[in-house]
XYZ file of C-alpha atoms in Angstrom:
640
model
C -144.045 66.991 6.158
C -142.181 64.302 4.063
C -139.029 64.604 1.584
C -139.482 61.555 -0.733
C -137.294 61.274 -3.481
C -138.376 59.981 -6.826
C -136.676 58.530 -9.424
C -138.095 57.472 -12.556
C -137.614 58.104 -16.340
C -140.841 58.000 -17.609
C -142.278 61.454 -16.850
C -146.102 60.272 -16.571
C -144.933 58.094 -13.873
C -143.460 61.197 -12.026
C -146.491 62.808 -12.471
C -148.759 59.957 -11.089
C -146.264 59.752 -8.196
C -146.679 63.923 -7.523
C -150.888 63.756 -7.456
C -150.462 60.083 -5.260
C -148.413 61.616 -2.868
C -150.084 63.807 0.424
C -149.812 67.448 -0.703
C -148.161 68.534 2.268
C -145.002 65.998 1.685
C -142.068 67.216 -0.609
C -141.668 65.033 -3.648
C -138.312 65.308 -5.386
C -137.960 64.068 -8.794
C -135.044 62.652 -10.671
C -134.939 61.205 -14.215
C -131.784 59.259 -13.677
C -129.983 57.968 -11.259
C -127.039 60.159 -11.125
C -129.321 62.902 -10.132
C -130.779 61.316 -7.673
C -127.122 60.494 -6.129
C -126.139 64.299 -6.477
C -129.496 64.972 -4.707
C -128.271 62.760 -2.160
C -125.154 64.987 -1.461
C -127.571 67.830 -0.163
C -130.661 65.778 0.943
C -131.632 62.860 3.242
C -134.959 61.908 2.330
C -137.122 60.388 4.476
C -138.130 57.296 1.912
C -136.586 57.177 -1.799
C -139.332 55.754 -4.187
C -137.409 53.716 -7.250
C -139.321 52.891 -10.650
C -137.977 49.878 -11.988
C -138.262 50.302 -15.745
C -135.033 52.162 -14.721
C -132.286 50.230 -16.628
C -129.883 49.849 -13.952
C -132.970 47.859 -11.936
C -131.203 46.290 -9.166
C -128.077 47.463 -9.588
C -129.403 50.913 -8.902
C -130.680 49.657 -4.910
C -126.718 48.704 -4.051
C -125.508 52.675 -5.384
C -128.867 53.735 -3.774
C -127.948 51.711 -0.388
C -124.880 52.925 -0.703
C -125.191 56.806 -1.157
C -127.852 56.840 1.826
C -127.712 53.419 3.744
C -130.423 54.628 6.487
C -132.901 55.862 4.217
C -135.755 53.258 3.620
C -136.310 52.708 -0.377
C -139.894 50.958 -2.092
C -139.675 49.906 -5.417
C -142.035 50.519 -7.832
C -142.406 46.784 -9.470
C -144.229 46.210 -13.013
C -144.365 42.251 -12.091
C -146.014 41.295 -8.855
C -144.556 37.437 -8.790
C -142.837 36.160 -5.810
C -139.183 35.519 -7.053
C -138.882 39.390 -8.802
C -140.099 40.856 -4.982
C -137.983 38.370 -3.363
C -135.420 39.735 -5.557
C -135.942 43.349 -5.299
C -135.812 42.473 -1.111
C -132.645 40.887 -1.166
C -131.380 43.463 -2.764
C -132.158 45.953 -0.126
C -135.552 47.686 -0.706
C -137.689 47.595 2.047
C -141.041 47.710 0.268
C -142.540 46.741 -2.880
C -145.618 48.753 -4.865
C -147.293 46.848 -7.804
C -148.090 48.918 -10.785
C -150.341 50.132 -11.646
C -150.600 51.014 -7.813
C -153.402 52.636 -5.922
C -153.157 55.742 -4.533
C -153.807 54.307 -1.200
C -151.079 51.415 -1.318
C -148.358 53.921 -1.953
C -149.826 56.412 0.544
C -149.320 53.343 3.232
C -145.802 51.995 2.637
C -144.621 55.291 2.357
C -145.854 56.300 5.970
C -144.969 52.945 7.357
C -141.435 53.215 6.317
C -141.665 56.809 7.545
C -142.959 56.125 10.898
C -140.331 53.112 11.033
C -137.511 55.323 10.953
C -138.498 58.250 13.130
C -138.840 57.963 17.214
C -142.519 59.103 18.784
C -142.464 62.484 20.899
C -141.732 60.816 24.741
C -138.655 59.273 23.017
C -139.682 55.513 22.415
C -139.613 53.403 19.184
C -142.504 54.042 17.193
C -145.176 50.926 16.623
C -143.432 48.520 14.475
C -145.621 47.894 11.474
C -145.825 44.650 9.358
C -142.472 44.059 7.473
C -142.015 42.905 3.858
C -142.217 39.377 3.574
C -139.263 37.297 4.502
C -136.889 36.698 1.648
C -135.804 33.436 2.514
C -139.727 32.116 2.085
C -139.419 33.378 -1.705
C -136.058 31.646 -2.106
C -137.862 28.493 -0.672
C -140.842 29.067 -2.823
C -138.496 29.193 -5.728
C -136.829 25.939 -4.820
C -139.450 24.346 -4.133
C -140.788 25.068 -8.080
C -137.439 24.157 -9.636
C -138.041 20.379 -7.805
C -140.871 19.909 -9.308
C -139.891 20.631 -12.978
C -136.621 18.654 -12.911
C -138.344 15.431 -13.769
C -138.813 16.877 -17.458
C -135.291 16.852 -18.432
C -134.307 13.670 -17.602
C -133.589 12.631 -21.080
C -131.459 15.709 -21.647
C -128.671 16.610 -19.090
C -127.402 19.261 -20.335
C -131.044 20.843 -20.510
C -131.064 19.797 -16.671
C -128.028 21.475 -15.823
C -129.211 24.635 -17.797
C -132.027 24.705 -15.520
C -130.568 24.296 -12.271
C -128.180 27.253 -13.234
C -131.663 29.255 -13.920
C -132.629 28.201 -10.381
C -129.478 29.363 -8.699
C -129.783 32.491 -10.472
C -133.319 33.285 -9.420
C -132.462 31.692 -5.913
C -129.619 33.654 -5.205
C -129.547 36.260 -7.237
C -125.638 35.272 -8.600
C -123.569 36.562 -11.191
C -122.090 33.823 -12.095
C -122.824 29.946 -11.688
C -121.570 26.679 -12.926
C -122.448 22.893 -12.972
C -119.215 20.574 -12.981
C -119.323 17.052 -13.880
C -116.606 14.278 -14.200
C -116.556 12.428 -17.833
C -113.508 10.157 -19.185
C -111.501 13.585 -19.783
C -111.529 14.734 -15.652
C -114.205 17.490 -13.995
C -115.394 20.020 -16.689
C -117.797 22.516 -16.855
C -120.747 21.265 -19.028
C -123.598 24.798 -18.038
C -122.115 27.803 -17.004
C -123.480 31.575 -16.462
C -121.736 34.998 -16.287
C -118.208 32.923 -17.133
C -115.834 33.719 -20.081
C -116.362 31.119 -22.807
C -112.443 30.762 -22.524
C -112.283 29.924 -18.925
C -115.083 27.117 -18.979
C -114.243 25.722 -22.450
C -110.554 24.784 -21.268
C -111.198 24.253 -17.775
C -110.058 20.839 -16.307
C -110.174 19.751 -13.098
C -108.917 16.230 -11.285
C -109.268 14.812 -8.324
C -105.477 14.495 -6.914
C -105.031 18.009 -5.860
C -107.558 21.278 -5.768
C -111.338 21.959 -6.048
C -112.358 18.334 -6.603
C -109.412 16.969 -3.940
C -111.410 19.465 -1.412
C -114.086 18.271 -2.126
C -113.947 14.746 -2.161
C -111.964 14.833 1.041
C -115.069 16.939 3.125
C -117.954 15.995 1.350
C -119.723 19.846 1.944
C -119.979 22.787 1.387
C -116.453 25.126 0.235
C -116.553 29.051 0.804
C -113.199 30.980 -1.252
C -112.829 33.399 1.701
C -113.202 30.784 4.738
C -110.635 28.097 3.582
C -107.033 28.950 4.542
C -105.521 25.229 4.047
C -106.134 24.666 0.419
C -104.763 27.629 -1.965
C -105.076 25.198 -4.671
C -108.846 24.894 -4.438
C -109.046 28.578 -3.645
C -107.377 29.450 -6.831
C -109.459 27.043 -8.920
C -112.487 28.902 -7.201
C -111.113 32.128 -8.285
C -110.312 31.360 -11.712
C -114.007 30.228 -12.054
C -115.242 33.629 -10.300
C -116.683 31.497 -7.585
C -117.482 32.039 -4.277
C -119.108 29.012 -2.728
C -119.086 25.720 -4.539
C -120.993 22.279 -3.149
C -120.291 18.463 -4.243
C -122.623 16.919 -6.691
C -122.624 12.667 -5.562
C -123.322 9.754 -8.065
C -123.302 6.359 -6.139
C -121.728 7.910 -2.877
C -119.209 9.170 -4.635
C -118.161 12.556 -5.450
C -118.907 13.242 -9.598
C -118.868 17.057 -9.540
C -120.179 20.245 -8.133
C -122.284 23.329 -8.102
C -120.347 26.823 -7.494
C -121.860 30.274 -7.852
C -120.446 33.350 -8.066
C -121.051 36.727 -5.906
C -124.302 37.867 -5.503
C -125.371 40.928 -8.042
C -126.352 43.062 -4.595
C -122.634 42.495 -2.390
C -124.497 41.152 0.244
C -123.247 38.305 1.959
C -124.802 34.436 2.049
C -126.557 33.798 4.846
C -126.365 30.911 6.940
C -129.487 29.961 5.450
C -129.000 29.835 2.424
C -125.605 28.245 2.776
C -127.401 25.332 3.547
C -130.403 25.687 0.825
C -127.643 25.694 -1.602
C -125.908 22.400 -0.177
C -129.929 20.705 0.447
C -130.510 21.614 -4.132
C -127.328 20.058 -4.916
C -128.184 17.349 -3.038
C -131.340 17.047 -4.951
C -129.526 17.768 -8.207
C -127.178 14.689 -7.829
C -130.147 12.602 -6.793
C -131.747 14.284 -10.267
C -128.632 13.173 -12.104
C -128.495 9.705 -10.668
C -132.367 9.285 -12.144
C -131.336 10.854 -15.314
C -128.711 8.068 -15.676
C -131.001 5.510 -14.903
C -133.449 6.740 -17.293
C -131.022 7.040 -20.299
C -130.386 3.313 -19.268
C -133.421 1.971 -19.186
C -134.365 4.021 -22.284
C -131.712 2.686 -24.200
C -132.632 -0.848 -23.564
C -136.292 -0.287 -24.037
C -135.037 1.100 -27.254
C -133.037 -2.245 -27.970
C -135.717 -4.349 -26.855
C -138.474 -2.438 -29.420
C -136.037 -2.865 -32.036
C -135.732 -6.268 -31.613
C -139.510 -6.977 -31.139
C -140.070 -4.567 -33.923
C -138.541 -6.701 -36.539
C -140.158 -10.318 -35.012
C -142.371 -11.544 -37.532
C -144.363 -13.383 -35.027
C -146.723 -11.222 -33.024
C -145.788 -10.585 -29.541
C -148.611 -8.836 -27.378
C -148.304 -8.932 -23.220
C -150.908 -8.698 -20.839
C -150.612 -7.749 -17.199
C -152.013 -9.403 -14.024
C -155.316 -7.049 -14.275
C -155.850 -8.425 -17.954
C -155.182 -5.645 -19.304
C -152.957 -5.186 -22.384
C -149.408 -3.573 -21.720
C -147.719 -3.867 -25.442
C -148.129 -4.447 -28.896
C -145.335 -5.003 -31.731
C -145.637 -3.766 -35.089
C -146.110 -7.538 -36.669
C -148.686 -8.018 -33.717
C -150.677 -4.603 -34.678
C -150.717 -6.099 -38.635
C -151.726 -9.803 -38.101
C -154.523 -8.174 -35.674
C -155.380 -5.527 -37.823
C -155.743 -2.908 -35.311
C -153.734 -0.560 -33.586
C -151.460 -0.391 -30.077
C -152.880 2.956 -28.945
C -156.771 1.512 -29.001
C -155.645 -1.736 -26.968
C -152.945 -0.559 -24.508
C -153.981 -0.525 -21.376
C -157.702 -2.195 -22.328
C -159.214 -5.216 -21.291
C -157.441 -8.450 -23.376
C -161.098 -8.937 -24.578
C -160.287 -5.794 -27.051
C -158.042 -8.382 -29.147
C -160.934 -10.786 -29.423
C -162.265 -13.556 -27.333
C -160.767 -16.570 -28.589
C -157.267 -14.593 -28.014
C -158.281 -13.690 -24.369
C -159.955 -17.058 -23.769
C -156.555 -18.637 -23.791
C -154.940 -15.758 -22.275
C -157.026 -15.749 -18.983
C -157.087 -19.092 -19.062
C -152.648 -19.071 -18.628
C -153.480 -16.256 -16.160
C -155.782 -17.865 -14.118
C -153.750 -21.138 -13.441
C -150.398 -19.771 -14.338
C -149.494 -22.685 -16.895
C -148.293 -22.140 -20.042
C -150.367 -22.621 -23.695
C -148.458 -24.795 -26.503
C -149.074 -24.192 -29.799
C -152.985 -23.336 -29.720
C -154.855 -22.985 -32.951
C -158.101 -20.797 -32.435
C -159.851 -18.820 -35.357
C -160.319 -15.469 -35.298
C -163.578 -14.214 -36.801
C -162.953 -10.539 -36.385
C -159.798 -10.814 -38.924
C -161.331 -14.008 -40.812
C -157.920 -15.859 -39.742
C -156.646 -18.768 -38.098
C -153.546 -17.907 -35.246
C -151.306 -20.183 -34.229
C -150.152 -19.026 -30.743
C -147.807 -19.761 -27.802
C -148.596 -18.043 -23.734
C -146.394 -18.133 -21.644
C -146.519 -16.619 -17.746
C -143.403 -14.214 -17.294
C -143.819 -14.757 -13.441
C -145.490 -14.409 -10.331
C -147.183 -11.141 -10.386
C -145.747 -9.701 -13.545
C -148.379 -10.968 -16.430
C -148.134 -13.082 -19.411
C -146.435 -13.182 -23.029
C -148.474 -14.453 -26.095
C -146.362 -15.271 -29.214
C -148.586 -15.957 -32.389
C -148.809 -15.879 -36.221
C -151.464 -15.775 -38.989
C -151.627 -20.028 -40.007
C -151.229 -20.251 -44.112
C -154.740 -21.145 -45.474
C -155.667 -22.436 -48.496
C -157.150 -19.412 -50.686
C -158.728 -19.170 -54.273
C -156.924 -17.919 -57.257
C -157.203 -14.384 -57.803
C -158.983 -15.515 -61.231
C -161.494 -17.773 -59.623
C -162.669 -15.203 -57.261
C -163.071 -12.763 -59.810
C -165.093 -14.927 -62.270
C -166.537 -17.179 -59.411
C -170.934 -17.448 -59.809
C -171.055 -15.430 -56.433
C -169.476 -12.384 -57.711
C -172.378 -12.507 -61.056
C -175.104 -13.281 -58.672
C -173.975 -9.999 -56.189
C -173.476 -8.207 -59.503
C -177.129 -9.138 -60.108
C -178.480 -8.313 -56.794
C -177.096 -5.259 -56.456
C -177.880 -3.804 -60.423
C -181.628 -4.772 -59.288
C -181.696 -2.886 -56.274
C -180.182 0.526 -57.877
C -182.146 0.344 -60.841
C -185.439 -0.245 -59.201
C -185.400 3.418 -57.838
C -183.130 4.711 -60.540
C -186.260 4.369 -62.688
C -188.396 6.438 -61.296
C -185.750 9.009 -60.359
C -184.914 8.727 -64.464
C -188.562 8.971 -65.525
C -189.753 11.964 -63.020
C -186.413 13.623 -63.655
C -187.312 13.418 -67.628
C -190.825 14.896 -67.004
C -189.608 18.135 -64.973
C -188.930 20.398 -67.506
C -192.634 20.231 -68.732
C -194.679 19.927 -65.666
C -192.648 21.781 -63.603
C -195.351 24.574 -63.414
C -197.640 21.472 -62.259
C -197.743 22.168 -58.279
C -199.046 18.393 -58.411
C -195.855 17.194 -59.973
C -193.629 19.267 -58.202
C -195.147 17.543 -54.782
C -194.750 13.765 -56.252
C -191.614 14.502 -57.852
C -190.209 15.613 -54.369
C -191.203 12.214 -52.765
C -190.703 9.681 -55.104
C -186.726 11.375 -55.576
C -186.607 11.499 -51.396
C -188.441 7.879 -51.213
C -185.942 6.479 -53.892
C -182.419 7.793 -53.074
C -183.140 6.147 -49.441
C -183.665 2.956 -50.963
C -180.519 3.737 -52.637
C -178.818 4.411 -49.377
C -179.897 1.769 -47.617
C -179.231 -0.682 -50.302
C -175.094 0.933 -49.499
C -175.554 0.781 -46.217
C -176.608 -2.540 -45.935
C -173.221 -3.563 -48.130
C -170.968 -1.617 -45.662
C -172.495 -3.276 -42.715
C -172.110 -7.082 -44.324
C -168.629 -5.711 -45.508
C -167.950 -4.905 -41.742
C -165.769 -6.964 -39.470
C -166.615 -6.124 -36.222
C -164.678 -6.823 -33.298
C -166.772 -8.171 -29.878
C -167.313 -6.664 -26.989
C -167.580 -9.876 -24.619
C -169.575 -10.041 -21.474
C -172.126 -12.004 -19.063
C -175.401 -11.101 -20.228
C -179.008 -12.599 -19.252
C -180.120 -14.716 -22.376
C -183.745 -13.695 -21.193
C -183.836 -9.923 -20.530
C -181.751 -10.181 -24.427
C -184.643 -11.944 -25.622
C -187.339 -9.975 -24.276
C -186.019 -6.450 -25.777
C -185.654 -7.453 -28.764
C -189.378 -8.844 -29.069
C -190.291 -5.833 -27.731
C -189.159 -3.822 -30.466
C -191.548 -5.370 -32.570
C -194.523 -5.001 -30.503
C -195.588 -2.421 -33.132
C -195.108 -4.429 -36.776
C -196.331 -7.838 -34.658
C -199.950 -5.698 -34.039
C -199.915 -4.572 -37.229
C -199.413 -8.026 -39.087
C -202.032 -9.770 -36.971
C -199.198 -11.823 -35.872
C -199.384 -13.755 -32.112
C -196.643 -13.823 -30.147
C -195.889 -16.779 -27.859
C -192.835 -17.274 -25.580
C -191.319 -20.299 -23.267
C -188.607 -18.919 -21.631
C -186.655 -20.736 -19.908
C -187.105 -20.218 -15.810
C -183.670 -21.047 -14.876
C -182.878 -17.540 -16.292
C -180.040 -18.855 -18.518
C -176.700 -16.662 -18.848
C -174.160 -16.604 -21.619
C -171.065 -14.643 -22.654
C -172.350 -12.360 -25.528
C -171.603 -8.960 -27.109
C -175.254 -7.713 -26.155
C -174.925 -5.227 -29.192
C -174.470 -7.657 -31.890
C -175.993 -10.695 -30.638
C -179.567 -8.868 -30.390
C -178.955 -7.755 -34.213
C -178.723 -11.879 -34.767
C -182.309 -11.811 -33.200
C -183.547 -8.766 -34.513
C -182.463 -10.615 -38.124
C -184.191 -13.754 -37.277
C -187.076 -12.353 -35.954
C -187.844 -10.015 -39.005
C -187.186 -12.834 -41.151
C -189.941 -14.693 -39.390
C -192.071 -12.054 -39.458
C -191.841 -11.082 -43.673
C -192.811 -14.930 -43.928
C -196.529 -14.258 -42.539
C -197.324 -11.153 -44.483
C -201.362 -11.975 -43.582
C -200.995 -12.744 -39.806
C -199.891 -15.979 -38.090
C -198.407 -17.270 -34.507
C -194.966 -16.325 -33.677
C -193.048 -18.747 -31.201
C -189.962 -18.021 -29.110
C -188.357 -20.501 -26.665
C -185.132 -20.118 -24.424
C -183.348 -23.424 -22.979
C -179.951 -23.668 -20.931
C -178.613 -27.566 -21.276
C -174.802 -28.775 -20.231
C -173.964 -28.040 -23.873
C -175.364 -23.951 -23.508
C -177.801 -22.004 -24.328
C -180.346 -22.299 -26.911
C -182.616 -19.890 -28.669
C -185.547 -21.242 -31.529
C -187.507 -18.707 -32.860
C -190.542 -20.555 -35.210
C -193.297 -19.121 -37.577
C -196.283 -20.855 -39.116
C -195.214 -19.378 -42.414
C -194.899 -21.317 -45.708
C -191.770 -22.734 -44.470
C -188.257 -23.190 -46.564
C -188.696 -24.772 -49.687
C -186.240 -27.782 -49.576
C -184.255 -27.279 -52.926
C -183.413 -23.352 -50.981
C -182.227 -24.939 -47.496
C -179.109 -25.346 -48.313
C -178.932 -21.681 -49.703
C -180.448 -19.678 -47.471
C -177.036 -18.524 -45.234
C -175.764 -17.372 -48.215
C -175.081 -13.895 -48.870
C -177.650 -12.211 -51.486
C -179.697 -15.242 -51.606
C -183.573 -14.286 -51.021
C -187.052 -15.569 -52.413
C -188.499 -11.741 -51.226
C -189.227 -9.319 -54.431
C -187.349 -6.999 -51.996
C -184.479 -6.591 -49.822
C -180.965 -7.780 -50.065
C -180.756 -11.124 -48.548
C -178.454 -10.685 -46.018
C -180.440 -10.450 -42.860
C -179.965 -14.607 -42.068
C -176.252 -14.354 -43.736
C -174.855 -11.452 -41.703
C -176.872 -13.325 -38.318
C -175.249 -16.571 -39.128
C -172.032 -14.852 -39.033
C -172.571 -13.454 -35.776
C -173.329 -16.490 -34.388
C -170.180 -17.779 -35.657
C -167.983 -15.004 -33.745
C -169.832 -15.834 -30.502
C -168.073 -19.588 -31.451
C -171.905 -20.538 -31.596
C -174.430 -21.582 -34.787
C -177.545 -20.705 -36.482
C -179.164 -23.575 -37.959
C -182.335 -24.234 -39.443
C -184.696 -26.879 -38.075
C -187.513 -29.231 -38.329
C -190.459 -27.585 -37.199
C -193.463 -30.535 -37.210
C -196.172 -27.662 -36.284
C -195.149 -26.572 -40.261
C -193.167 -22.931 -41.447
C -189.877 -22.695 -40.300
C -187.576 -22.667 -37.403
C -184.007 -21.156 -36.635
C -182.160 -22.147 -33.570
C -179.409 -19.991 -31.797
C -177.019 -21.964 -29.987
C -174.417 -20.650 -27.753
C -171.716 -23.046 -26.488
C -171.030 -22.788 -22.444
C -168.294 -21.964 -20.873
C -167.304 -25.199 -19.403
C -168.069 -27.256 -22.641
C -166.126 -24.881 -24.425
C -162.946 -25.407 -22.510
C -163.384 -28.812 -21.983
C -163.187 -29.390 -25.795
C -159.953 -26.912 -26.018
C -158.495 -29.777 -23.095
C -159.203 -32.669 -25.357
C -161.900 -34.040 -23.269
């Protein structure tokens, strides 16, 4: 039989602990701890079981420990994380129990603290069974998490001394701690725990005589009860309410310390973690020494955007990988687009006259003078200036938005384009709007006609998607989109496109006859919007032999770049509309908007290529694609 003593105020846990428990042991139980001390006077349990919802919680182990020292204690934990069982062991409880526990958990740490304790029959130490877990690995588990949050408070040192005072709490179970650091007044306390406001408030320490003198002099670790020498230092120690204090170092030098007070259960430091405390205040002076240097470096990053912020010029720089590394507020306006969609991106993202001129600095690392290039995506000419910051470290560009001459506001809004859009556009919504208008009018007296009902649904349907695609066709020519550059095959471009119209082609009777070229010709496109150039063409071709006809397609790579002529043995352009037919809204079709060859013409123009219409001597017409090459293209920037 076994006397176990329990203490716990909540009766249902008392009652849990009583049906747990083998029937033949004795299970005392005590509300409160003063009972259970009384008990004490009269009883020697064989293992005392605490609850910790007890108020006194750790507190309660040392007047436990001390009322029966031999007698084996197990806490009853509600948390189960390392540092609170760590805790509970330094304090002096041999085991831990998780609630809610099992019946079979409790059953086993109480007989292995029981058979611990008492010798076997022939008189020899009973089997040693396995221990708690060593304390010291929770204290190092502990430190080891309060390293690797440190890096967060860099910006805030007092928030950074607030949590290494946590740490040393949790670590070492303290009543009191403090973090010292010089400023221009002498050593004062700037985070403090368990120490009268009025003592760390008014504190001041110096360096000619005490505490800091100590310290500066031995460089470690200072214990109040080993140092004989120094009564100053031991009395600044004891005003604090420490016990051990160690030297916090900035540049070699001393700068401050670290002192804690007593720990809450009387035991002693061990040698152990004597030196864990000196090894975390190393690591908190290398923390503050990086908390300097980032309050530095923040404040002149700070300066720096501040001063780049209010450059009118654009200032964008670009790293060795060609990727973009900063923006400035002018350079986000003039580009019309914003730093968190380009930072870190390819330099192609800010358009590929910009990054033409860009790799080019990067590539032979000389610098770009005053460059004019036109920027199609933003419909702008930039003067710009690159410069190479160094070996290895990227470039600068420097650039503005050239003056241009622009219309009156009163020209553009009475100019003959703006009627003849007007025009265009009235047609195209009042086309459908008229039978929408007329069906809509007839509803209330055939609506009982199922007939009408059926028409009416698909000539509304049919008619508001002409509608929409009339709108969606004026947000896609009102669209400035910005390339996506890259080497493409001029061929494999060429052949998916005609393949999408393998279908209407059948269905018009049309033939379809390529020459492409067999030096598989390459070219630096955006493969998305340079096929919609095609597709444009191509469907322009095709509306111009509405009974059937021969469409030809021909691919040709020269020194001066590729070249793309797409024919038709249609009627051909009338002269008088050659000179019109680029424009936007201009069409001799009863339908569509007219801006199939205007918004492919444009694309052309953002590749820094052309779409011009040629001589065909077969009759119809012919449009030729031409994309500059690489090596023409710079040569011409030289001024060769």
């Amino acid at each position: 039989m076994n006397v176990i003593l329990a203490i716990a105020e909540d009766r249902a846990i008392c009652e849990s602990l009583r049906a747990a428990l083998p029937e033949e042991d004795l299970v005392l139980l005590e509300p409160s701890l003063e009972g259970a001390i009384r008990r004490l006077i009269t009883v020697r349990p064989d293992v005392i079981l605490l609850d910790d919802s007890l108020s006194l919680s750790r507190k309660a182990i040392a007047h436990l420990k001390e009322a029966a020292p031999d007698t084996p204690l197990v806490v009853l934990s509600s948390r189960g994380d390392a540092e609170t069982l760590a805790g509970y062991t330094l304090a002096g409880a041999r085991a831990c129990v998780v609630k809610p526990f099992s019946c079979d958990a409790l059953t086993r740490a109480v007989e292995s603290l029981v058979n611990l304790s008492t010798p076997a029959a022939d008189g020899r130490p009973a089997p040693r069974t396995p221990s708690a877990p060593d304390p010291v690995v929770g204290q190092y588990q502990m430190a080891l998490r309060w390293l690797t949050r440190t890096s967060s408070q860099l910006a805030d040192v007092g928030r950074l001394s607030e949590q290494i005072l946590d740490a040393m709490t949790d670590i070492f179970d303290c009543v009191r701690s403090a973090v010292l650091l010089e400023n221009g007044e002498g050593v004062r306390v700037i985070a403090s725990r368990g120490i009268p406001a009025t003592v760390s408030e008014s504190l001041r320490l110096n360096y000619a005589t005490g505490l800091m003198r100590w310290l500066e002099a031995h460089a470690c670790l200072i214990d109040r009860r080993a140092v004989l020498d120094a009564p100053d230092a031991v009395k600044e120690l004891q005003v604090i309410g420490a016990r051990l204090g160690a030297p916090l170092f900035k540049n070699g030098q001393v700068c401050g310390a670290v002192i804690v007070g007593d720990k809450a259960s009387g035991l002693d430091y061990s040698r152990e973690e004597r030196e864990m405390l000196s090894a975390l205040t190393r690591a908190a002076s290398n923390t503050f020494e990086n908390a300097a240097r980032y309050r530095k470096t923040s404040k002149q990053q700070n300066w720096l955007d501040g001063i780049l912020n209010n450059v009118t010029a654009g200032v964008v720089t670009v790293l060795p990988n060609r990727r973009v590394a900063s923006l400035n507020v002018s350079a986000e306006r003039i580009l019309q687009t914003r730093a968190a969609d380009v930072i870190g991106q390819s330099v192609q993202k800010l358009g590929s006259s910009f990054a033409d001129v860009v790799l080019r600095c990067l590539g032979d690392g000389k610098p770009r003078l005053r460059q004019e290039i036109r920027d199609s995506a933003i419909d702008a000419t930039l003067g710009l200036s690159v410069t190479p910051l160094g070996e290895g470290q990227g470039v600068v560009v420097m650039f503005s938005q050239l003056p241009e001459e622009r219309a009156s506001a009163e020209e553009i809004a009475y100019s003959p384009f703006w009627e003849y859009l007007s025009s265009r556009v009235a047609q195209e919504i009042k086309n459908p709007m008229v039978a929408i208008n007329t069906f809509a009018q007839l509803l209330p007296r055939k609506y009982d006609a199922p007939d009408f009902r059926e028409a009416f649904a698909d000539v509304v349907q049919k008619e508001v998607a002409r509608i929409n695609n009339v709108v969606e066709t004026l947000f896609g020519f009102a669209r400035h989109p910005r390339l996506v550059i890259q080497q493409c095959k001029v061929n494999d471009t060429v052949r998916n496109v005609l393949g999408s119209f393998e279908k209407a082609l059948g269905e018009k009777a049309i033939e379809l006859e390529t020459h492409l070229d067999p030096k598989e010709p390459n070219a630096e496109i955006d493969p998305s919007h340079f096929s919609q150039a095609l597709q444009n063409v191509v469907q322009n071709s095709i509306d111009a032999m509405p009974a059937g006809g021969r469409l030809k397609v021909r691919t040709e790579m020269s020194d001066s770049g590729c070249e793309i002529v797409i024919s038709d043995t249609g009627p051909g352009v009338p002269e008088q509309d050659a000179a019109l037919i680029f424009m936007p809204f201009f069409s001799t079709k009863e339908q569509g908007m007219g801006l199939g060859l205007t918004i492919a013409n444009r694309i052309m123009k953002q590749h820094e290529g052309d779409l011009t219409l040629v001589n065909d001597p077969e009759g119809g017409s012919a449009f030729a694609l031409h994309l500059p090459s690489k090596e023409a293209s710079n040569a011409d920037d030289s001024g060769h």
